[in-house]
């Protein structure tokens, strides 16, 4: 055997695993969001009736690259039993278990049938497994349960390549689930509905069902979700989650929802006709009531928000206020949100947008904490496409403070006497002529609130910045240049193309990683570095078999979809645990992105990032392919679970916090993804996100900008889709003008996996390098050919190749792996 790996020979539980599990539990406690409660919760320990698909088969995270292979995940049934509840519906649960296994067998047959057609897409994107709904709940089930309290856990799985089925059986409850909920609500004194999905659901069923006493959005909470849920149910912990996206009353309320790819069947041209009006920006501006607003969530106690003190120092605005737990029994945490309503002026604005937020620590009854919410006025600027400027129009900026987007009161009025320019740009990503977007419904300017404090802002305090669009040259420290000077063109081509997913053996081997940079330059002093998914933890291979020849094979499936691979493929990919040497990697499954966002807790997210960084150090991962920070534009997007929010500010702040956490470990880096407008999974490699420049900048780029500015991530991943007809990795506007010239990013841009695969006629690898996308992942021979051809036919200049190579070298030199490689001269952990 001659592989270098940091995987362990022992499968014993380590202290790191215990620590990170505890953190996963804390994150789940803060992410679980209570949507309704008439006093039914908390529920004292005792007998409890538990039904539903997610009861024992609780979904801890979505499928695809975002999966995490943890040692063990505590589901809701297990969590309840460990906490001391007696679950009295074992018969229904056992029947469900059988139905689940049958559904898995049926699914395997279906997948095999599609695979036999050798249709390439179904090979790389296997059909997702949909959980069965379970049988009808009978009067006998109820009678035997011997309790007055029941939980009904609805579960839906989703993931890469497929969006959620808009038909009733996915986004809304199925017929049998609706009937079951009615049966339960009529039979039990307390009925608690639990939603175990990655993102929102249509809960119209609540309008026609009397007797549902509480609703919990469990989301997908990682490996300790069941334990956290049980503690919230019993009152041992109090819920403090707040929604990071609005829940519509019904799907029809989502603007142009009928045109979303999976609904209309028109996937290749996604026209963002709602423009700026995404999520609460739409609901609040157009007077449509959501079922649950953005920022909403209940707890077990009440809070009073005291008088705010608002100050402005030039462009910096600060709001301070005391928050008091006015309850008598429970401790709790409150999240305070600050929204700004900007003058509509000539450009038109949404009614309000989130400007800042802060969360208290755990406050005991009667306890008070003073929170500070701060933002910079320039971040409220609107983009004027005609002049290519970010501007603040003259008028009153009303600050609204509250608990969610529908529960705010004016805190102050910032008065800007004259309009100001914040920054001057060039126009980017021009849309096809004729794209019409939703316009503001009328004046959003509310009359100045009575008694509101008026704070004048000095227009002279705003200095306009003019962006310099000079193309960036080769950059890097002397050591980078020294190495670069030793490389020939073909070495550089190796460097800017990943080592392939199944290609030559990496020098450092992290089983289950998403990809590696090249190992062919080891003799020139450059180690390969390892890139791993994201975003709910590290996606690694838990147990690996190392054969005598040094091949590393799976022992358990690495992705759920692999369960259905044909026998021949399994033979190739799987090792023999009896014969081969086994090595182990136990990563922690944290709550998914949407669940983490519901904590609204930047410190907690920083801690999660740091915990991931610790695992990266342990196993030798240099780059984490996370956080995912696309905007949740439509609830049907199959990967919403990986993303934070419908709001760019919340997404940006949370991504920055995670980034700071991971990168507090020297030599470990994150990757902000997917840049940009990857808001649909169906035909993601072929679809074009068509949108106006203002929407692109204010909604879809803004979160990335915040995360870059406040987190300084090492990498960004370009997305699969086109933006106004141009593939993301081929967009000079996005990869260079926006990232580098406007935002000053000096890290590495990589492509999403196979997005430039020549055989599929998608983006071009050569044009990607010329556009500022430095690294082609996961790599492969065809990309190298395209790049070499590009050098010949002038699509790509030597200078571009050098610039991209320098960015790759810079990242490798900064990585922990390279440092260890240099110290040990390559003998890291040989087995
Ligand atoms: C996903 C990325 C992921 C990559 C590597 C792609 O299919 O879109 O998010 O990082 O695979 O696994």
XYZ file of C-alpha atoms in Angstrom, residues 17-546:
530
model
C -16.460 14.130 17.245
C -18.068 14.615 20.648
C -17.393 18.363 20.640
C -18.749 18.857 17.136
C -21.819 16.754 17.856
C -22.569 19.020 20.800
C -22.290 22.018 18.531
C -24.544 20.374 15.922
C -27.075 19.921 18.729
C -26.873 23.605 19.745
C -27.286 24.692 16.141
C -30.345 22.458 15.771
C -31.867 23.877 18.961
C -31.642 27.385 17.512
C -32.735 26.447 14.006
C -35.937 24.564 14.775
C -38.735 27.079 14.230
C -42.061 27.071 15.998
C -44.777 28.316 13.637
C -47.967 27.781 15.651
C -48.576 27.009 19.299
C -51.788 27.443 21.264
C -50.069 26.316 24.449
C -49.881 22.656 23.485
C -46.089 22.829 23.572
C -44.066 22.090 25.624
C -45.315 18.575 26.259
C -44.401 16.865 29.549
C -42.617 13.519 29.372
C -44.975 10.557 29.147
C -46.782 8.561 26.476
C -46.788 10.099 23.031
C -48.263 9.033 19.695
C -45.814 9.442 16.834
C -46.770 9.093 13.160
C -45.489 10.203 9.790
C -42.725 9.588 7.284
C -40.133 11.601 9.212
C -40.840 9.979 12.582
C -38.201 7.270 12.507
C -36.771 8.010 9.050
C -36.114 11.636 9.933
C -34.336 13.409 7.080
C -31.163 14.982 8.434
C -30.085 16.675 5.182
C -30.736 16.801 1.460
C -29.228 14.662 -1.282
C -26.411 15.141 -3.779
C -23.145 16.880 -3.125
C -24.587 18.359 0.076
C -24.878 14.952 1.788
C -22.745 14.189 4.843
C -21.837 10.644 5.899
C -21.864 10.922 9.671
C -21.387 8.083 12.144
C -24.957 8.172 13.341
C -27.906 10.494 13.074
C -30.463 10.814 15.851
C -33.936 10.890 14.330
C -37.093 12.099 16.028
C -38.184 8.669 17.334
C -34.785 8.015 18.868
C -34.574 11.530 20.278
C -37.956 11.232 21.956
C -37.202 7.858 23.473
C -33.816 8.969 24.763
C -35.365 12.064 26.301
C -37.805 9.876 28.252
C -40.986 9.873 26.160
C -42.732 6.546 25.614
C -43.712 6.266 21.959
C -46.896 4.222 21.801
C -47.469 3.859 18.066
C -44.902 1.173 17.288
C -47.317 -0.710 15.044
C -47.876 2.214 12.699
C -44.158 2.919 12.702
C -43.303 -0.715 11.916
C -45.768 -0.692 9.005
C -44.175 2.501 7.763
C -40.787 0.889 7.940
C -41.974 -1.901 5.662
C -43.534 0.564 3.252
C -40.264 2.495 3.217
C -38.224 -0.553 2.355
C -40.646 -1.540 -0.381
C -40.489 1.981 -1.804
C -36.697 1.760 -1.832
C -36.837 -1.529 -3.747
C -39.306 -0.068 -6.265
C -37.144 2.971 -6.664
C -34.049 0.854 -7.299
C -35.905 -0.953 -10.096
C -36.955 2.317 -11.670
C -33.428 3.677 -11.572
C -32.038 0.438 -13.027
C -34.540 0.673 -15.886
C -33.412 4.184 -16.697
C -29.777 3.211 -16.420
C -30.314 0.428 -18.933
C -31.315 3.054 -21.463
C -27.783 4.385 -20.968
C -29.151 7.855 -20.955
C -26.168 9.864 -19.747
C -28.143 12.339 -17.693
C -29.873 9.664 -15.689
C -26.531 8.033 -15.007
C -25.001 11.131 -13.473
C -28.239 12.492 -12.041
C -30.148 9.524 -10.657
C -33.821 10.035 -9.927
C -34.372 11.168 -6.347
C -36.011 8.794 -3.909
C -39.279 10.174 -2.606
C -40.398 9.043 0.827
C -43.686 7.114 0.934
C -46.457 8.838 2.907
C -47.376 5.894 5.096
C -50.719 4.201 5.535
C -53.961 5.599 6.846
C -54.085 6.077 10.597
C -56.903 3.962 12.018
C -59.090 4.336 15.127
C -57.222 1.293 16.434
C -53.853 3.081 16.134
C -55.324 5.942 18.092
C -56.928 3.707 20.728
C -53.745 1.724 21.274
C -51.626 4.838 21.672
C -52.922 5.543 25.147
C -52.207 9.282 25.182
C -53.880 12.600 24.422
C -50.895 13.959 22.462
C -49.712 13.125 18.973
C -46.974 14.227 16.605
C -47.355 13.947 12.852
C -44.051 14.297 11.008
C -44.350 15.111 7.311
C -41.091 14.510 5.412
C -39.894 15.407 1.929
C -36.474 14.869 0.439
C -34.885 16.990 -2.256
C -31.487 17.618 -3.732
C -29.310 18.262 -6.701
C -30.510 18.119 -10.296
C -34.226 17.975 -9.526
C -36.636 20.583 -8.285
C -39.460 19.748 -5.939
C -42.568 18.347 -7.531
C -45.152 21.129 -7.617
C -47.963 18.590 -7.547
C -49.700 18.002 -4.260
C -47.503 15.163 -3.191
C -44.409 17.258 -2.590
C -44.949 20.930 -1.891
C -48.322 20.266 -0.260
C -49.617 17.366 1.802
C -50.792 14.286 -0.101
C -54.373 13.069 0.170
C -53.564 10.408 2.751
C -51.569 12.889 4.843
C -54.423 15.384 4.812
C -56.843 12.711 5.914
C -54.451 11.504 8.575
C -53.967 15.004 9.913
C -57.745 15.426 10.163
C -58.078 12.077 11.935
C -55.391 13.032 14.428
C -56.667 16.538 15.024
C -60.122 15.135 15.793
C -58.914 12.251 17.944
C -56.240 13.831 20.140
C -56.444 16.720 22.516
C -53.055 17.949 21.325
C -51.965 17.501 17.716
C -48.553 18.766 16.695
C -47.620 18.916 13.031
C -43.894 18.687 12.332
C -42.449 19.589 8.936
C -39.248 17.747 8.053
C -38.346 19.332 4.708
C -35.474 21.478 3.475
C -37.666 24.474 2.719
C -41.248 25.715 2.958
C -44.447 23.775 2.226
C -47.974 24.666 1.266
C -49.894 24.397 4.527
C -53.340 25.261 3.158
C -54.417 22.070 4.919
C -54.400 24.056 8.157
C -57.261 26.215 6.849
C -59.477 23.173 6.450
C -58.386 21.238 9.542
C -59.535 22.197 12.979
C -57.643 21.057 16.034
C -53.995 21.332 14.996
C -52.492 22.843 18.127
C -48.915 23.456 17.121
C -46.790 23.456 13.972
C -43.028 23.055 14.032
C -40.729 23.621 11.072
C -38.077 21.078 11.944
C -36.317 21.579 8.579
C -33.333 19.185 8.239
C -31.257 19.426 11.347
C -28.203 17.221 10.967
C -27.018 14.415 13.216
C -28.493 15.688 16.487
C -31.815 16.938 15.123
C -33.950 14.337 16.916
C -32.297 15.060 20.263
C -32.772 18.811 19.828
C -36.394 18.344 18.831
C -37.120 16.224 21.908
C -35.614 18.858 24.200
C -37.663 21.601 22.606
C -40.788 19.484 22.856
C -40.240 18.804 26.533
C -39.310 22.402 27.331
C -35.781 21.462 28.388
C -34.775 23.966 25.696
C -36.776 26.810 24.212
C -37.191 27.437 20.495
C -35.702 30.596 19.032
C -35.588 29.857 15.285
C -36.891 32.492 12.864
C -37.779 31.857 9.232
C -35.185 32.932 6.703
C -37.763 32.860 3.895
C -41.461 33.725 3.722
C -44.024 30.939 3.524
C -46.775 31.738 1.030
C -50.428 31.013 1.791
C -50.524 29.051 -1.424
C -48.136 28.518 -4.303
C -50.210 30.784 -6.576
C -49.187 33.723 -4.374
C -45.599 33.502 -5.542
C -45.081 36.062 -8.296
C -44.772 34.313 -11.675
C -44.642 31.002 -9.797
C -46.514 29.418 -12.709
C -43.547 30.225 -14.937
C -40.976 28.481 -12.739
C -39.247 25.762 -14.806
C -40.609 22.650 -13.141
C -44.149 24.081 -13.169
C -44.256 25.471 -16.704
C -41.975 22.876 -18.250
C -39.996 25.767 -19.742
C -36.708 25.217 -17.983
C -34.135 26.609 -20.371
C -35.193 30.237 -20.224
C -35.867 31.379 -16.667
C -37.156 34.931 -16.858
C -36.912 36.638 -13.484
C -40.002 38.710 -14.140
C -40.579 39.467 -10.471
C -37.362 41.505 -10.538
C -36.499 42.816 -7.096
C -39.704 41.475 -5.616
C -38.471 38.191 -4.189
C -39.980 36.782 -0.985
C -40.992 39.393 1.545
C -40.005 42.161 -0.835
C -42.959 41.025 -2.939
C -45.407 40.191 -0.139
C -44.795 43.434 1.720
C -44.753 45.699 -1.334
C -47.828 44.237 -2.998
C -49.954 43.761 0.108
C -50.142 39.970 -0.160
C -50.304 38.270 3.229
C -47.886 35.374 3.609
C -48.838 32.440 5.813
C -45.665 32.974 7.822
C -43.591 36.091 7.222
C -39.875 36.405 6.777
C -38.172 36.542 10.157
C -41.112 34.958 11.960
C -40.982 32.337 14.706
C -42.430 31.732 18.166
C -40.856 30.882 21.494
C -42.072 29.837 24.911
C -41.715 33.282 26.426
C -42.407 36.924 25.538
C -39.979 39.757 24.969
C -40.366 43.512 25.168
C -38.309 45.692 22.860
C -37.415 48.897 24.675
C -37.000 52.419 23.273
C -34.374 52.450 20.550
C -31.577 54.971 20.516
C -30.690 55.756 16.909
C -27.526 57.591 15.922
C -25.827 58.339 12.638
C -22.165 59.182 12.269
C -21.581 60.217 8.653
C -22.731 57.085 6.799
C -22.691 54.702 9.793
C -26.050 54.126 11.471
C -26.441 52.499 14.864
C -29.541 51.419 16.737
C -29.301 50.380 20.367
C -32.201 49.007 22.361
C -32.870 46.993 25.484
C -34.610 43.626 25.052
C -36.300 42.098 28.098
C -37.664 38.624 28.671
C -41.007 39.541 30.187
C -42.151 35.952 30.692
C -42.205 34.225 34.051
C -41.280 30.674 33.300
C -38.991 30.166 30.349
C -35.652 31.545 29.317
C -35.350 32.406 25.660
C -33.551 34.248 22.891
C -35.032 37.054 20.810
C -33.977 38.166 17.339
C -34.442 41.837 16.582
C -34.668 42.881 12.953
C -34.148 46.320 11.475
C -35.765 47.103 8.121
C -35.387 50.216 6.003
C -38.039 51.737 3.755
C -36.187 53.852 1.231
C -37.669 56.767 -0.689
C -39.155 55.460 -3.914
C -37.695 58.396 -5.841
C -37.359 57.956 -9.565
C -36.090 54.396 -9.374
C -38.824 52.764 -7.322
C -38.054 50.636 -4.282
C -39.423 47.667 -2.408
C -41.535 48.595 0.622
C -38.704 47.606 2.940
C -35.550 45.544 3.103
C -33.569 44.056 5.954
C -30.777 46.417 7.028
C -29.435 44.712 10.179
C -30.309 42.100 12.814
C -29.082 40.903 16.193
C -29.944 38.071 18.545
C -29.824 38.091 22.320
C -28.070 35.545 24.472
C -30.318 33.217 26.503
C -32.262 35.575 28.742
C -33.813 34.320 31.953
C -37.293 35.630 32.887
C -36.950 39.289 33.781
C -33.471 39.611 32.310
C -32.551 42.420 29.890
C -29.825 42.725 27.267
C -28.980 45.765 25.199
C -28.519 44.938 21.522
C -26.748 47.014 18.911
C -27.778 46.839 15.264
C -25.499 48.642 12.842
C -25.305 49.213 9.110
C -23.809 51.591 6.598
C -26.169 53.835 4.627
C -24.271 53.038 1.433
C -25.570 49.477 1.690
C -29.079 50.783 1.124
C -28.131 52.254 -2.263
C -30.185 51.338 -5.312
C -28.659 50.626 -8.698
C -29.532 52.938 -11.537
C -28.969 51.010 -14.759
C -29.118 54.107 -16.957
C -26.142 55.753 -15.320
C -24.542 52.521 -14.006
C -24.357 53.969 -10.511
C -25.370 52.962 -7.040
C -27.282 55.932 -5.670
C -29.159 57.050 -2.598
C -32.044 59.215 -3.656
C -33.034 62.248 -1.630
C -35.790 61.756 0.907
C -36.673 60.052 4.172
C -35.295 56.635 4.997
C -37.642 55.101 7.544
C -36.057 52.607 9.929
C -38.449 49.960 11.207
C -37.630 47.756 14.128
C -39.344 44.553 15.094
C -39.595 40.791 15.303
C -40.364 39.925 11.682
C -41.152 41.684 8.429
C -44.822 42.032 9.347
C -44.296 43.175 12.910
C -42.267 46.345 12.949
C -42.641 49.896 14.152
C -40.787 52.989 12.958
C -37.705 53.720 15.025
C -36.360 56.808 13.259
C -36.282 58.705 10.035
C -32.985 59.393 8.318
C -33.384 62.474 6.162
C -31.131 62.887 3.144
C -31.580 66.374 1.720
C -29.982 65.658 -1.650
C -29.403 62.516 -3.694
C -25.881 61.075 -3.672
C -23.858 58.722 -5.842
C -22.233 55.936 -3.891
C -20.283 54.249 -6.694
C -19.787 54.423 -10.457
C -19.700 51.220 -12.478
C -19.875 49.779 -15.959
C -22.994 47.977 -17.088
C -22.713 44.194 -16.929
C -24.550 41.084 -18.151
C -26.955 42.770 -20.547
C -30.324 41.006 -20.761
C -31.998 40.288 -24.076
C -34.147 43.237 -25.132
C -37.767 42.980 -24.113
C -37.354 41.422 -20.655
C -40.036 43.130 -18.600
C -39.930 43.023 -14.842
C -42.480 43.777 -12.193
C -42.664 47.396 -11.244
C -43.235 48.948 -7.903
C -46.993 49.105 -7.256
C -47.087 52.763 -6.211
C -45.420 55.007 -3.718
C -43.891 52.915 -0.981
C -43.075 55.973 1.029
C -45.171 55.881 4.148
C -46.138 59.241 5.613
C -43.513 60.244 8.171
C -44.446 58.453 11.355
C -45.615 60.761 14.081
C -43.095 61.481 16.807
C -40.417 59.556 14.979
C -36.998 60.952 15.593
C -35.664 62.732 12.495
C -31.942 62.414 11.910
C -30.452 64.543 9.136
C -27.734 62.914 7.033
C -25.044 65.014 5.421
C -24.906 64.359 1.641
C -21.280 65.532 1.681
C -20.378 62.542 3.879
C -20.872 60.230 0.888
C -17.846 60.022 -1.348
C -18.514 58.421 -4.689
C -16.134 55.612 -5.595
C -15.318 55.009 -9.247
C -14.482 51.423 -10.090
C -11.275 50.827 -12.016
C -11.879 48.124 -14.629
C -8.256 47.593 -15.651
C -7.868 43.858 -16.374
C -6.003 42.228 -13.494
C -2.537 40.938 -14.241
C -0.511 38.062 -12.803
C -0.422 38.541 -9.057
C 1.186 36.862 -6.101
C 4.093 36.942 -3.705
C 7.679 36.393 -4.956
C 7.430 32.690 -4.129
C 4.398 32.376 -6.410
C 6.264 34.059 -9.218
C 9.353 31.946 -8.581
C 7.376 28.731 -8.983
C 5.468 30.125 -11.939
C 8.753 30.863 -13.690
C 9.722 27.186 -13.461
C 6.548 26.022 -15.222
C 6.076 25.369 -18.894
C 2.738 25.920 -20.593
C 1.797 22.254 -20.257
C 2.531 22.355 -16.495
C 0.294 25.363 -16.178
C -2.458 23.550 -18.025
C -2.145 20.720 -15.486
C -2.360 23.240 -12.703
C -5.519 25.005 -13.855
C -7.381 21.758 -14.534
C -8.313 19.561 -11.581
C -6.975 16.009 -11.360
C -10.328 14.510 -12.390
C -12.759 12.702 -10.183
C -11.625 9.215 -11.028
C -8.271 10.109 -12.522
C -4.671 9.570 -11.452
C -4.132 8.937 -7.786
C -3.807 12.048 -5.696
C -0.620 12.479 -3.712
C -2.644 13.215 -0.579
C -5.747 11.068 -0.540
C -8.907 12.126 1.266
C -11.422 9.415 0.433
C -14.747 10.854 -0.659
C -13.419 14.276 -1.549
C -15.090 16.159 -4.382
C -11.834 16.716 -6.220
C -8.124 17.460 -6.171
C -5.734 19.775 -7.855
C -3.010 18.065 -9.825
C -0.394 15.779 -8.316
C 1.891 15.874 -11.328
C 3.802 18.860 -9.980
C 4.797 17.164 -6.730
C 8.351 16.916 -8.086
C 8.308 20.707 -8.578
C 7.386 21.163 -4.947
C 3.598 21.555 -5.251
C 1.353 19.115 -3.446
C -2.154 18.442 -4.651
C -4.780 20.040 -2.465
C -8.127 18.483 -1.654
C -11.545 20.042 -2.151
C -14.555 18.686 -0.324
C -18.291 19.412 -0.228
C -20.354 21.140 1.731
C -22.416 22.800 3.006
C -23.835 20.799 5.960
C -20.413 19.540 6.997
C -17.665 17.661 5.154
C -18.846 15.083 2.646
C -16.273 12.347 3.107
C -16.225 8.607 2.732
C -16.850 7.224 6.199
C -15.196 3.825 5.862
C -12.762 3.109 3.069
C -11.021 -0.073 2.030
C -7.459 0.288 0.807
